[in-house]
Amino acid sequence: MSNGSSANAAPKTIKQSIGLIGAGRMGTGIGISLLRQQSELHIKVNKNRLGADRLTGAGAREHASIAELAQHVSVVVLSLPSSREVETVCLDHDGLFVHMRRGSLIIDCTTSYPASTITLAKTAQRRGLSFIDAPVTRSPEQAELGLLNAMVGSDATLFPVAERILAAFCETIMHVGDVGQGHKLKLVYNSMTMGIAAVAAEVCQFADSLQIDLVTLRSLISRGSTNSGIFQAFAAFLLGEKPDALAISIANAAKDIECAVRLARESAVSVPVLDAAAQELKLSVVAGKGGLTLPHLARS
């Protein structure tokens, strides 16, 4: 694993025409940062107008189809919910693999499944395209400030090209190996995040049932190695200090940790604790809590 550059140092993004597919909260933040670097940004019409309207208002050009967008760009950044949407965007008759010019680059910032990523990269190569993974961590707000962290899976030749694009919205860019390795690392990272979240939620409920004051518990935990950003976000949410803390949905969290457990199974790795956390999150989704944010798990 080798570290790439910080966005606060060279290289900066090249001023060029870039496509962005996925104007959700994270994608919108990415797009705002690309526009701030004076990239000519092209986006596809989005059902949820909030992000798309912000981007077009800031200067992005909106297209009615992926095929139309593809005619204007040589680089496309994807920020989508899962591999399923990435596959559709790439492989459909109206998709990127059909309509992008040979030599173009697709950078997948989605939390995608590694096997799908590797297959897409091989298909892209046969069509004269490059497809690499660069999943990101941190929040949509930090995306807008150019402060995300990216884990890039690509060959050594493509990494500097991708790095210059990613520098617009990332402060840390790591080259972690060949295509697929970025998504593997992201699933491992997310599995730890969601596993800690499941434990932190249960502990908050446990403390409440014993009438232990959360402020006191937080003071104690803050002084020791048990402390974590996840617990602090839960405490801030429960105490009403930060209602928007850790704004990932329970449904997305359940999806991410299930992908990680699936990857572990396919790799013949036993992860019983992560599996238990995945089951807890799945039960919350089944109970109708999928649309709530992760800190709601901590409510008794």
Short mmCIF file of N, CA and C in Angstrom, two decimals, residues 2 4-5 11 41 44 63 76 90 92 97 129 141 165 172 257 266 276 293:
data_model
loop_
_atom_site.label_atom_id
_atom_site.label_comp_id
_atom_site.label_asym_id
_atom_site.label_seq_id
_atom_site.Cartn_x
_atom_site.Cartn_y
_atom_site.Cartn_z
N SER A 2 0.58 2.17 -0.87
CA SER A 2 1.34 3.42 -0.91
C SER A 2 0.40 4.59 -0.78
N GLY A 4 -1.04 8.24 -1.50
CA GLY A 4 -1.07 9.24 -2.54
C GLY A 4 -0.87 10.61 -1.94
N SER A 5 -1.34 11.62 -2.64
CA SER A 5 -1.09 12.99 -2.19
C SER A 5 -2.21 13.48 -1.30
N PRO A 11 -0.67 16.82 -6.49
CA PRO A 11 -1.18 17.53 -7.65
C PRO A 11 -2.60 18.03 -7.42
N LEU A 41 -18.48 20.49 -15.31
CA LEU A 41 -19.16 19.32 -14.75
C LEU A 41 -20.43 19.01 -15.53
N LYS A 44 -26.21 13.73 -15.02
CA LYS A 44 -27.40 13.16 -15.63
C LYS A 44 -28.63 13.60 -14.82
N HIS A 63 -27.81 16.55 -18.36
CA HIS A 63 -28.15 15.82 -19.59
C HIS A 63 -29.31 14.86 -19.32
N VAL A 76 -15.60 9.98 -15.93
CA VAL A 76 -16.87 9.98 -15.21
C VAL A 76 -16.62 9.48 -13.79
N CYS A 90 -23.25 1.29 -16.24
CA CYS A 90 -22.15 0.93 -17.14
C CYS A 90 -22.59 0.03 -18.30
N ASP A 92 -25.91 -1.02 -19.43
CA ASP A 92 -27.14 -0.86 -20.21
C ASP A 92 -26.84 -0.39 -21.64
N PHE A 97 -20.38 2.11 -20.99
CA PHE A 97 -19.49 1.23 -21.74
C PHE A 97 -19.81 1.26 -23.24
N LEU A 129 -11.79 1.03 -22.52
CA LEU A 129 -12.02 1.96 -21.42
C LEU A 129 -11.25 1.52 -20.18
N GLU A 141 -20.80 16.57 3.89
CA GLU A 141 -20.33 17.92 4.22
C GLU A 141 -18.82 18.02 3.95
N ILE A 165 -7.89 13.94 -10.42
CA ILE A 165 -9.34 14.16 -10.37
C ILE A 165 -9.81 14.14 -8.91
N THR A 172 -7.01 13.08 1.36
CA THR A 172 -6.10 11.93 1.43
C THR A 172 -6.48 10.96 0.33
N ILE A 257 -22.57 -3.66 5.91
CA ILE A 257 -21.99 -4.71 6.74
C ILE A 257 -22.36 -6.10 6.20
N GLU A 266 -17.02 -15.59 1.41
CA GLU A 266 -16.42 -16.00 0.14
C GLU A 266 -14.91 -16.17 0.26
N ALA A 276 -23.08 -11.10 13.75
CA ALA A 276 -24.11 -10.76 14.74
C ALA A 276 -24.54 -9.30 14.59
N THR A 293 -31.60 7.42 10.73
CA THR A 293 -30.14 7.46 10.76
C THR A 293 -29.59 6.53 11.84
#
